[in-house]
XYZ file of C-alpha atoms in Angstrom:
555
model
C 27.550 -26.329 -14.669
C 25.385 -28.870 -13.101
C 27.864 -31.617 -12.551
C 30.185 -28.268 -10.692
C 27.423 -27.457 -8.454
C 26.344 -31.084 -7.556
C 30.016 -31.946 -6.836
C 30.086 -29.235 -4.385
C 27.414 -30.078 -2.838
C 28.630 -33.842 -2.148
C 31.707 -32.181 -0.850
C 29.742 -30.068 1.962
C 27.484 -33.162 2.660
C 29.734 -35.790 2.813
C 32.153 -36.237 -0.024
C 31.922 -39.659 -2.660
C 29.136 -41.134 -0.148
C 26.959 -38.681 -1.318
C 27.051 -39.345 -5.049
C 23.726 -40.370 -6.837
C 21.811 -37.974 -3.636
C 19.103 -35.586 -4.576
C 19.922 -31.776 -3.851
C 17.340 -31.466 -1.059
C 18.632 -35.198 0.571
C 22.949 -33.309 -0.049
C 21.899 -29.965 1.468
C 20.067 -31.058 4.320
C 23.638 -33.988 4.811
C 25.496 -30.413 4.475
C 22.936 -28.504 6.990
C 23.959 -31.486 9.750
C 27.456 -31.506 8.862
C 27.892 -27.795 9.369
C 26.051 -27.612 12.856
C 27.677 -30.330 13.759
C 30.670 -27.876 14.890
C 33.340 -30.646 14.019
C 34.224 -28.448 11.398
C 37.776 -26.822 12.533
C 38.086 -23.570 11.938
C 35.346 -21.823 13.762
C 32.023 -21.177 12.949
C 32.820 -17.360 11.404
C 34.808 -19.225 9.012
C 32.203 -21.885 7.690
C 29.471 -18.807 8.106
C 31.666 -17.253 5.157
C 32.509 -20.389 3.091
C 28.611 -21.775 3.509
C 27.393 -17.517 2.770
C 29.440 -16.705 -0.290
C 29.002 -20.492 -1.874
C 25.463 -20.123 -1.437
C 25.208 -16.859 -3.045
C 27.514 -18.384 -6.155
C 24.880 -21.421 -6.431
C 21.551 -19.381 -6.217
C 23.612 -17.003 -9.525
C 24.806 -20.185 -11.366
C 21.347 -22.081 -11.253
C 18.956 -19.175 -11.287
C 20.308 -17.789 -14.262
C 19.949 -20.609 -16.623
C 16.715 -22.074 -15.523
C 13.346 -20.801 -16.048
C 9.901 -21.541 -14.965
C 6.524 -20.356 -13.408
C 7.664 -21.523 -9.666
C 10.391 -21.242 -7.362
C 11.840 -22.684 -4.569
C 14.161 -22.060 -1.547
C 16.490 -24.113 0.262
C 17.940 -22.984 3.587
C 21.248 -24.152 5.644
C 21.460 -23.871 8.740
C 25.013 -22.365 10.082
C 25.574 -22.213 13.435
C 22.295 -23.407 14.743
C 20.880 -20.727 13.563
C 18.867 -20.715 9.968
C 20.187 -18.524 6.934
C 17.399 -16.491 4.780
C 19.254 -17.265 1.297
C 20.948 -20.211 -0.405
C 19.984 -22.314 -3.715
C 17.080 -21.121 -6.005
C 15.559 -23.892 -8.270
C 13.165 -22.852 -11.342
C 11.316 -24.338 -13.967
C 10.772 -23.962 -17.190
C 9.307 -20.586 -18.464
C 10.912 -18.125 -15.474
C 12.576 -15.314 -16.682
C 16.112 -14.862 -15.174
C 17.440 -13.422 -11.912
C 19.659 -10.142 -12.632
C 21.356 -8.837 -10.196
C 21.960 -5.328 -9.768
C 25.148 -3.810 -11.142
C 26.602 -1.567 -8.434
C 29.021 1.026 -10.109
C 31.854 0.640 -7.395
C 31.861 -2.625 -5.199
C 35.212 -1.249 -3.145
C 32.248 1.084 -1.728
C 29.642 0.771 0.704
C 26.173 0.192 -0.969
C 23.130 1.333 0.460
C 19.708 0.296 -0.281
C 16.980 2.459 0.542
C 13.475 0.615 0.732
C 11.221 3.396 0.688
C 10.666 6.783 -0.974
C 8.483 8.797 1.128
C 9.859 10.941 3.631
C 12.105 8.505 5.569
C 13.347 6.909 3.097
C 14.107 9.852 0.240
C 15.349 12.168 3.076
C 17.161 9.537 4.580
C 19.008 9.151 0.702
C 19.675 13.176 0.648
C 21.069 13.325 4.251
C 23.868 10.815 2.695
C 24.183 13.030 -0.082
C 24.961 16.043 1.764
C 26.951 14.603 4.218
C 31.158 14.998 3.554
C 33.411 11.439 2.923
C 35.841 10.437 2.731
C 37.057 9.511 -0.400
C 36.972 5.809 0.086
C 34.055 5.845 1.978
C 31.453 7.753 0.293
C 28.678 5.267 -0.214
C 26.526 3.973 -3.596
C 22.683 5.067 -2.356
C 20.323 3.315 -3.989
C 16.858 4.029 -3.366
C 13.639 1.567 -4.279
C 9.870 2.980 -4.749
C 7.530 1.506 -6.038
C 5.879 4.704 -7.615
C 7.798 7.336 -9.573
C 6.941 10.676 -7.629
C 7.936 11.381 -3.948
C 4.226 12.357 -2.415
C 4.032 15.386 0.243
C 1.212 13.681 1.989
C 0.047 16.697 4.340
C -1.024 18.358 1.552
C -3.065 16.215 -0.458
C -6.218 17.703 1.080
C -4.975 20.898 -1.152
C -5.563 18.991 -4.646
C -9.066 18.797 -3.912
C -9.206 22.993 -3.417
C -7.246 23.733 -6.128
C -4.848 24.996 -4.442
C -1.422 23.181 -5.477
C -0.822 21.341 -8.901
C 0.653 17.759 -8.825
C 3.736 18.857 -9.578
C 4.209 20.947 -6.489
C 3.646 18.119 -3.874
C 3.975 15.271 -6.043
C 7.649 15.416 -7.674
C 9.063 13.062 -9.840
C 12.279 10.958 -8.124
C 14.538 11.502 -11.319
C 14.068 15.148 -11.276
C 14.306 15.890 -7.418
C 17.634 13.258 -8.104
C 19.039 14.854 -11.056
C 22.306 16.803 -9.646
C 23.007 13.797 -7.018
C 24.868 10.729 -6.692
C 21.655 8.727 -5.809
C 20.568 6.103 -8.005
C 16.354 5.152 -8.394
C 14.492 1.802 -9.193
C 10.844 1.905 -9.826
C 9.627 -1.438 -8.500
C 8.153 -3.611 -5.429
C 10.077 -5.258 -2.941
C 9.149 -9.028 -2.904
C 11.911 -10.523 -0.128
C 14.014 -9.550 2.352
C 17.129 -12.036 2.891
C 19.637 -9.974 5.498
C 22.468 -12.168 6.651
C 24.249 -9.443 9.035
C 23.303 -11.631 12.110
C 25.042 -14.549 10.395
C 28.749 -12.485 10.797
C 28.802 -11.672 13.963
C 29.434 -8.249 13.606
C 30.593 -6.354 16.558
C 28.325 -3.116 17.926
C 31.296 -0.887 16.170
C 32.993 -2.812 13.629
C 32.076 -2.582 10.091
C 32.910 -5.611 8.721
C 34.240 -6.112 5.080
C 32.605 -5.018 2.311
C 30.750 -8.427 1.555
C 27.062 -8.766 1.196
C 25.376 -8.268 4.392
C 22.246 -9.477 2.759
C 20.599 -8.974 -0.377
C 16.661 -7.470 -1.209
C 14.403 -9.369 -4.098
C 12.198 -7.058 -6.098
C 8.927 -8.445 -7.868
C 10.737 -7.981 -11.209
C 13.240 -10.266 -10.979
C 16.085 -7.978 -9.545
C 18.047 -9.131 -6.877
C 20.015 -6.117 -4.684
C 22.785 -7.436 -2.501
C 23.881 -4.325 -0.169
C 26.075 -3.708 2.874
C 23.404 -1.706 4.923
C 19.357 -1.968 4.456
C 17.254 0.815 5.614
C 13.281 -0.017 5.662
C 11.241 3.229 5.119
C 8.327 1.420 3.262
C 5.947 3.548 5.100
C 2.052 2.381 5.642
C -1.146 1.241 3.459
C -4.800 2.396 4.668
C -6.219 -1.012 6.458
C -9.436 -1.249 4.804
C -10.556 -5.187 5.282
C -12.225 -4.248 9.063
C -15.723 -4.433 8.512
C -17.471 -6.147 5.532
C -17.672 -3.502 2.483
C -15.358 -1.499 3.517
C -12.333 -2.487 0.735
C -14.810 -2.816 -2.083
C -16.653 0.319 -1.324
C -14.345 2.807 0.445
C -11.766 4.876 -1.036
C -9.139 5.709 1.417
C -6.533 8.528 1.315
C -3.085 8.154 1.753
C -1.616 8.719 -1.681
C -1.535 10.509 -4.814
C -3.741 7.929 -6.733
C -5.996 8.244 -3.809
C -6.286 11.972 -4.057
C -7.030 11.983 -8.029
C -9.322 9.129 -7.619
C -11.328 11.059 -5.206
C -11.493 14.266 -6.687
C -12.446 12.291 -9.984
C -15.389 11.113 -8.084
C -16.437 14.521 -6.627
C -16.295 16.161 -9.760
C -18.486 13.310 -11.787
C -20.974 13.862 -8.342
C -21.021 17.956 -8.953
C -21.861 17.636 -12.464
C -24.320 15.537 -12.105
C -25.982 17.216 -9.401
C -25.406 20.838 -11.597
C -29.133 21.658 -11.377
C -30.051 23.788 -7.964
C -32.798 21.426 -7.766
C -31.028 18.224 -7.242
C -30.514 15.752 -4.150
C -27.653 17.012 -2.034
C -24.313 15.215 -2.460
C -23.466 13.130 0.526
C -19.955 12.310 1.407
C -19.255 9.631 4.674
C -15.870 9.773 6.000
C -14.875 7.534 8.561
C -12.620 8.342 11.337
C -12.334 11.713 12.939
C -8.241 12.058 13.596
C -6.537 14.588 11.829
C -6.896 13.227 7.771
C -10.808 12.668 8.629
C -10.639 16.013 9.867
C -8.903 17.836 7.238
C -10.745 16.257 4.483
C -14.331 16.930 6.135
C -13.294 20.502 6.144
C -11.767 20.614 3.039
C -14.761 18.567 1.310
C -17.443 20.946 3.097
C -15.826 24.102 2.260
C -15.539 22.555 -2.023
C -19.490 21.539 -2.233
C -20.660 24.490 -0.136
C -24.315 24.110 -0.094
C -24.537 21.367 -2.764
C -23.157 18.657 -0.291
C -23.258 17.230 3.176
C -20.727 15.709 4.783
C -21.406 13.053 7.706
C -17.846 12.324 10.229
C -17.929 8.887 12.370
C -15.898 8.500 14.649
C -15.603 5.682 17.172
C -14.516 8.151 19.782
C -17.036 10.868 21.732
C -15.117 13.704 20.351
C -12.618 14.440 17.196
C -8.778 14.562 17.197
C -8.613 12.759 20.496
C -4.494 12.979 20.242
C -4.623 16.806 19.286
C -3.274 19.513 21.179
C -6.999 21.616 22.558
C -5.958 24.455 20.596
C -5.885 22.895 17.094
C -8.807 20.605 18.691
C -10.922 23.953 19.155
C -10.322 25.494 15.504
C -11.410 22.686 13.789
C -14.532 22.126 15.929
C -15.427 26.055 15.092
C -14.705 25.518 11.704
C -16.460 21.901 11.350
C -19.394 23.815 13.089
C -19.870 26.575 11.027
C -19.888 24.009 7.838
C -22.577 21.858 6.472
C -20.709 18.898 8.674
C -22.976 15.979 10.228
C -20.510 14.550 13.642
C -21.388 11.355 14.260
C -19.526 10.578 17.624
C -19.469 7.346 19.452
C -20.260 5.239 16.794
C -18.291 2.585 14.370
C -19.421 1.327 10.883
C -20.096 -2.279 10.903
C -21.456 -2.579 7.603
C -21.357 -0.485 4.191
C -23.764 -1.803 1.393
C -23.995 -0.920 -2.060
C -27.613 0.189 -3.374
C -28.944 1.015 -6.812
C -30.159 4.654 -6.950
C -32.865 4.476 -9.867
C -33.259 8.321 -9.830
C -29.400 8.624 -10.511
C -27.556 5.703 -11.322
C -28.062 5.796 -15.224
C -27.201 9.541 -15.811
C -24.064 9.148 -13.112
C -23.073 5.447 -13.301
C -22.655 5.672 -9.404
C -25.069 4.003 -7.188
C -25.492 4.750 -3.719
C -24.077 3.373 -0.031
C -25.551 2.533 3.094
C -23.500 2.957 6.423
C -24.634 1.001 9.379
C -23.907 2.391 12.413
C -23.374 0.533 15.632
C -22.799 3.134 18.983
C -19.617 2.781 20.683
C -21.581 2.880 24.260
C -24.626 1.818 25.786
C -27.202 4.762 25.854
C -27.240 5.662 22.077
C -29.417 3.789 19.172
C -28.118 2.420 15.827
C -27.572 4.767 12.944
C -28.396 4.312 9.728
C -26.416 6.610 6.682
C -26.842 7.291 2.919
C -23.836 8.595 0.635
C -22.773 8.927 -2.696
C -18.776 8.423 -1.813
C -17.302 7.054 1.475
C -13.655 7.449 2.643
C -11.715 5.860 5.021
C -9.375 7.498 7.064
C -8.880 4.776 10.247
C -6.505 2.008 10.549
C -2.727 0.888 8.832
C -0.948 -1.744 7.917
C 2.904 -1.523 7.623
C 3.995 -3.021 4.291
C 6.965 -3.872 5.849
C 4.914 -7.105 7.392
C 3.976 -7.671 4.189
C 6.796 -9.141 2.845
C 7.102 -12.496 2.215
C 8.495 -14.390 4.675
C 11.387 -16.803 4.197
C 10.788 -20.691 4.902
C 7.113 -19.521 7.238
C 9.788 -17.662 9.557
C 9.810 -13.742 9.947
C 13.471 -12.513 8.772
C 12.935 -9.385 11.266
C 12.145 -8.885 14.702
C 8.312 -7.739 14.513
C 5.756 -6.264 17.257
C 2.167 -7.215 16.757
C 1.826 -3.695 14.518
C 4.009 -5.434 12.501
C 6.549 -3.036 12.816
C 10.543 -3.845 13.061
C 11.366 -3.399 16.282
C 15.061 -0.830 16.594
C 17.161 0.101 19.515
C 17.309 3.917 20.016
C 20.245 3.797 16.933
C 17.703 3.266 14.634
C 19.295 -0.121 13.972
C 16.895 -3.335 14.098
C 17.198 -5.790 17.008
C 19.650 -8.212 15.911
C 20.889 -7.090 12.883
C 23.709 -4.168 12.829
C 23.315 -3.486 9.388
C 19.444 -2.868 9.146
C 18.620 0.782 10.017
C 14.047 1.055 10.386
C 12.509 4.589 10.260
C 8.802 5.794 9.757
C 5.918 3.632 10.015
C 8.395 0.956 9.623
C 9.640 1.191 12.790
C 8.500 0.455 16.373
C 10.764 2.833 18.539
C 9.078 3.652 21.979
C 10.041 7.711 23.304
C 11.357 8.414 26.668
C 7.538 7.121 28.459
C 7.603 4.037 26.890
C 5.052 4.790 24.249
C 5.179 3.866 20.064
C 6.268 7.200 18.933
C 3.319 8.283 16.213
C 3.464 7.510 12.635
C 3.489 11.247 11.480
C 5.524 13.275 8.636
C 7.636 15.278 11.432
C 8.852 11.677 12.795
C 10.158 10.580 9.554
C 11.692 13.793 9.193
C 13.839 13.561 11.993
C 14.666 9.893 12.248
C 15.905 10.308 8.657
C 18.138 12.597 9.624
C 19.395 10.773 12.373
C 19.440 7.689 9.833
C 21.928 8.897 7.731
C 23.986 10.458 10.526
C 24.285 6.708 12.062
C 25.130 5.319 8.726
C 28.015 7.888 8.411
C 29.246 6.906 12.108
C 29.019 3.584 11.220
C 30.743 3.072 7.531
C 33.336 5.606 9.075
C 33.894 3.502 12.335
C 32.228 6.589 14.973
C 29.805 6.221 17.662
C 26.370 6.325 16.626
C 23.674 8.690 18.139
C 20.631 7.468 19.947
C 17.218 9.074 18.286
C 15.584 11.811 20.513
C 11.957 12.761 19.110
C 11.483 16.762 19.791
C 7.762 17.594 18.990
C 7.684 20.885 17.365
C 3.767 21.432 17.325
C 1.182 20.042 15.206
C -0.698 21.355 11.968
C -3.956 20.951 10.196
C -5.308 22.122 7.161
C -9.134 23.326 7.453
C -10.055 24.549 4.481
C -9.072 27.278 1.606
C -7.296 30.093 3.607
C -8.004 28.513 6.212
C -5.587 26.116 9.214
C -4.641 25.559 12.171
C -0.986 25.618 14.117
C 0.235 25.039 17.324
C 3.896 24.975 18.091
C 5.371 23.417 21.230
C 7.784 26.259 21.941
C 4.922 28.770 22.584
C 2.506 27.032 25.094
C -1.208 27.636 24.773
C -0.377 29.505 21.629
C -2.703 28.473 18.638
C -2.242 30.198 15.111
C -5.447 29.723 13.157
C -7.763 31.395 9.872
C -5.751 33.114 7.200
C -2.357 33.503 9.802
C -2.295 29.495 10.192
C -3.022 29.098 6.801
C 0.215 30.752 5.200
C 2.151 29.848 8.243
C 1.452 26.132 7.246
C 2.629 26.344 4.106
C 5.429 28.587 4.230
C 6.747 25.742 7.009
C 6.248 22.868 4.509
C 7.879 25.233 1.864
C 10.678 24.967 4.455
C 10.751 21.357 4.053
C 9.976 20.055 0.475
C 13.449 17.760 -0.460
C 15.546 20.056 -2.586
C 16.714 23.722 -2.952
C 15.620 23.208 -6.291
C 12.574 22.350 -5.675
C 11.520 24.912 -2.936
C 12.739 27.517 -5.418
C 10.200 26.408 -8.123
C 7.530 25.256 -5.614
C 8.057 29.103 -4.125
C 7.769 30.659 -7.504
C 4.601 29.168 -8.309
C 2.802 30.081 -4.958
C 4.188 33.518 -5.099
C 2.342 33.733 -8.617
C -1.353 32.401 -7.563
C -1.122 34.290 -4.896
C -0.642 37.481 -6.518
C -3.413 36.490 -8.888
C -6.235 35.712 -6.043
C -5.034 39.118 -5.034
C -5.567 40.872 -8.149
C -8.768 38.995 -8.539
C -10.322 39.709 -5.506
C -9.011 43.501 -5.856
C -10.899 43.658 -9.189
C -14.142 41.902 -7.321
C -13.865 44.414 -5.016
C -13.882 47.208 -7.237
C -16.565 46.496 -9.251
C -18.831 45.744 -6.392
C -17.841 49.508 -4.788
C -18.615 50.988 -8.745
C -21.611 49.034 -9.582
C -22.996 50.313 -5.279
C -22.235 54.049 -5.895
């Protein structure tokens, strides 16, 4: 097998000149050989040859070697420099599999991402019609298990949704469908589309158009990538901030923090305890949401302090959702700190507490925003951070110290209004992965009812293209904003009604009722539905049967 793969490589260097070379001295012989452009032939046809007898060396050496490093060689076709050739191991690596489409006569789609790009993107495919020949293989990478309905995470800390309800497993939302699921992390992206010179219509044949490495071991070659990896809290900003903050972004998050309430509140049982303190940094809409939800939980055992950098909350909110929270934030045991930033969280040992709790306690340094105002000192027993992201999609390693994707300084992909990233036809970007700029010239926001729609327009453009149709440039339609303020308690302001603002009990079941609407499956809504219908016709009888006996025990 050796001997084979060294005798090509003479060939592509140089032929019997080359014999007795090392493999980094033939492939760089082969690099200059192919640029050269003395080949005959065209370049498309050495971009093929070179593509496909790379891919056949990385299988043939990667599978029987082993070892505890790795390393990359790259050609260069065409002057320009491909993402994906020969893999060398040593000893002790376990061996590259690569993934075992059912069908390779079909198109296969990988699907980086399960949130709501990415899984809706998957189910838009689903329900689209095919042709027979055309239908594509969806396969869709996570590296958690359960879809998360991020807008209402805030609930798990009320009580008022189970896991289950917002936090769905992908094999049981996937169950009746077509779509295939892998539980892992994507290590590498190699694309090779803008190695075949695809036209802006033309399809191509069915061969790779690039291939995705996860952290296990498993390489996915596909013939159209979409990135939906979504967004990671950025907590590294000020010192203390990633070893002491929890932020709140996912499922984990959520548990983790209601774990940490819940130790606080039984600690602090007795009515003649210290008050709990909770910091939350950032005042947008998840600051927000969780200071109200938090205040309303600990009542009058808790205070809750809000930073926020700016001089007043929800600076991008619409003045009537803006309005409702600052009544409701009011009315709660809420401390606003506005016009300041943290420069510096501490860790301190609480003498009174720290043995019975295991929790010591933090110090917030304060720093004001503008001249005028004096440092700010804090105390709490639990800080959250709610300011700054990172897309993950910058986070993947790069290939040979060069970026394999057009990225802004966000670290975003950057797309045309298709969807598609810049320079590579069959690479679709949606969600926080993408950097697409509405009709003003401004980053559209990284927010749930974004992903919603560019997912559907995702897998719209992925049916134009496989089937050879004009593809449809994304058009963002705001549809309102909502906010969660509490137990029975939101805010709502659709765009179709100006200077309407739905708010208190009406917002509240108007909120969820529309994400009802827009959990993934039928299935899913149905049993979701069920479940809300039933706690809510127990708070009803409760509160009937409170009523009651406060009327009998009055008369």
């Amino acid at each position: 097998m050796a001997a084979l793969t060294q005798q090509a490589l003479q060939l592509l260097a140089g032929g019997p000149t080359m014999i007795g070379r090392s493999p980094k001295t033939l492939l760089s012989s082969a690099s200059a050989r192919v640029s050269s452009n003395h080949f005959r032939g065209g370049p498309k046809c050495w971009d093929k040859l070179l593509l496909d007898y790379a891919r056949k060396c990385t299988t043939e050496l990667s599978v029987f070697t082993r070892g505890p490093t790795r390393f990359f060689s790259s050609i260069t076709v065409g002057g320009r420099r491909a993402n994906q050739f020969i893999r060398y191991a040593s000893t002790g690596e376990s061996a590259i599999v690569y993934h075992a489409w059912q069908d390779n006569r079909k198109p296969r789609v990988c699907i980086l991402g399960g949130g709501f790009g990415g899984l809706y993107t998957a189910l838009r495919l689903e329900s689209l019609v095919w042709p027979d020949d055309k239908k594509p293989q969806v396969l869709l990478v996570d590296q958690s298990d359960h879809f998360v309905f991020k807008p209402m995470l805030y609930e798990l800390l009320t009580g008022e949704v189970d896991p289950w309800e917002i936090a769905p497993s992908f094999v049981d939302l996937l169950r009746n469908t077509s779509i295939q699921f892998i539980k892992d992390k994507v290590k590498l992206l190699q694309p090779t589309d803008h190695l075949r010179r695809f036209g802006e219509n033309d399809t191509g044949d069915l061969s790779s158009a690039g291939s995705v490495h996860l952290e296990s071991g498993i390489i996915i070659e596909y013939d159209w990538l979409v990135l939906a990896l979504g967004a990671e809290t950025k907590l590294d900003t000020v010192p203390g901030s990633a070893e002491y903050a929890i932020p709140f972004s996912t499922l984990e998050d959520a548990c983790k923090v209601d774990n940490k309430l819940k130790l606080l509140e039984r600690v602090r049982f007795g009515n003649d305890s210290s008050p709990i303190r909770v910091a939350i940094v950032g005042c947008g809409y998840c600051g927000v949401e969780l200071a109200a939800t938090i205040s309303e939980r600990l009542k009058d055992k808790g205070i809750v302090q809000a930073i926020n950098v700016e001089d007043t909350i929800c600076p991008t909110a619409t003045p009537g959702n803006r309005e409702a929270a600052l009544k409701v934030l009011s009315s709660r045991n809420i401390q606003l700190y506005l016009g300041y930033f943290v420069s510096c969280i501490k860790e301190v040992a609480d003498f009174n507490d720290s043995k019975e709790s295991g929790q010591n306690k933090f110090i917030l340094e304060l720093q004001p925003a503008k001249r005028g105002m004096e440092s700010q000192t804090l105390e709490a027993d639990l800080v959250l951070w709610t300011v700054g992201s990172k897309p993950l999609v910058s986070q993947l390693e790069p290939f040979d110290q060069y970026p394999v994707l057009p990225l802004n300084g966000r670290g975003q992909a950057e797309t045309d209004e298709t969807l598609r990233v810049r320079g590579h036809p069959r690479v679709f970007a949606i969600g926080d992965s993408a950097a697409l700029r509405d009709s003003n010239g401004q980053l559209l926001p990284a927010t749930a009812q974004v992903a919603f729609q560019q997912a559907d327009f995702a897998g719209w453009n992925l049916w134009a293209a496989i089937n050879d149709r004009p593809l449809l440039p994304f058009r963002f339609q705001n549809l309102g904003e909502m906010m969660t303020l509490g137990t029975n308690d939101a805010a709502i302001t659709p765009s179709f009604i100006e200077g309407l603002t739905l708010d208190g009990p009406i917002g509240h079941a108007a909120r969820k009722l529309a994400y009802l609407w827009r959990l993934p499956t039928d299935e899913h809504k149905v049993k979701v539905g069920i479940s809300w219908l039933t706690k809510s016709a127990i708070d009803s009888i409760a509160l009937l049967q409170t009523s009651l006996t406060k009327a009998i025990a009055g008369s």
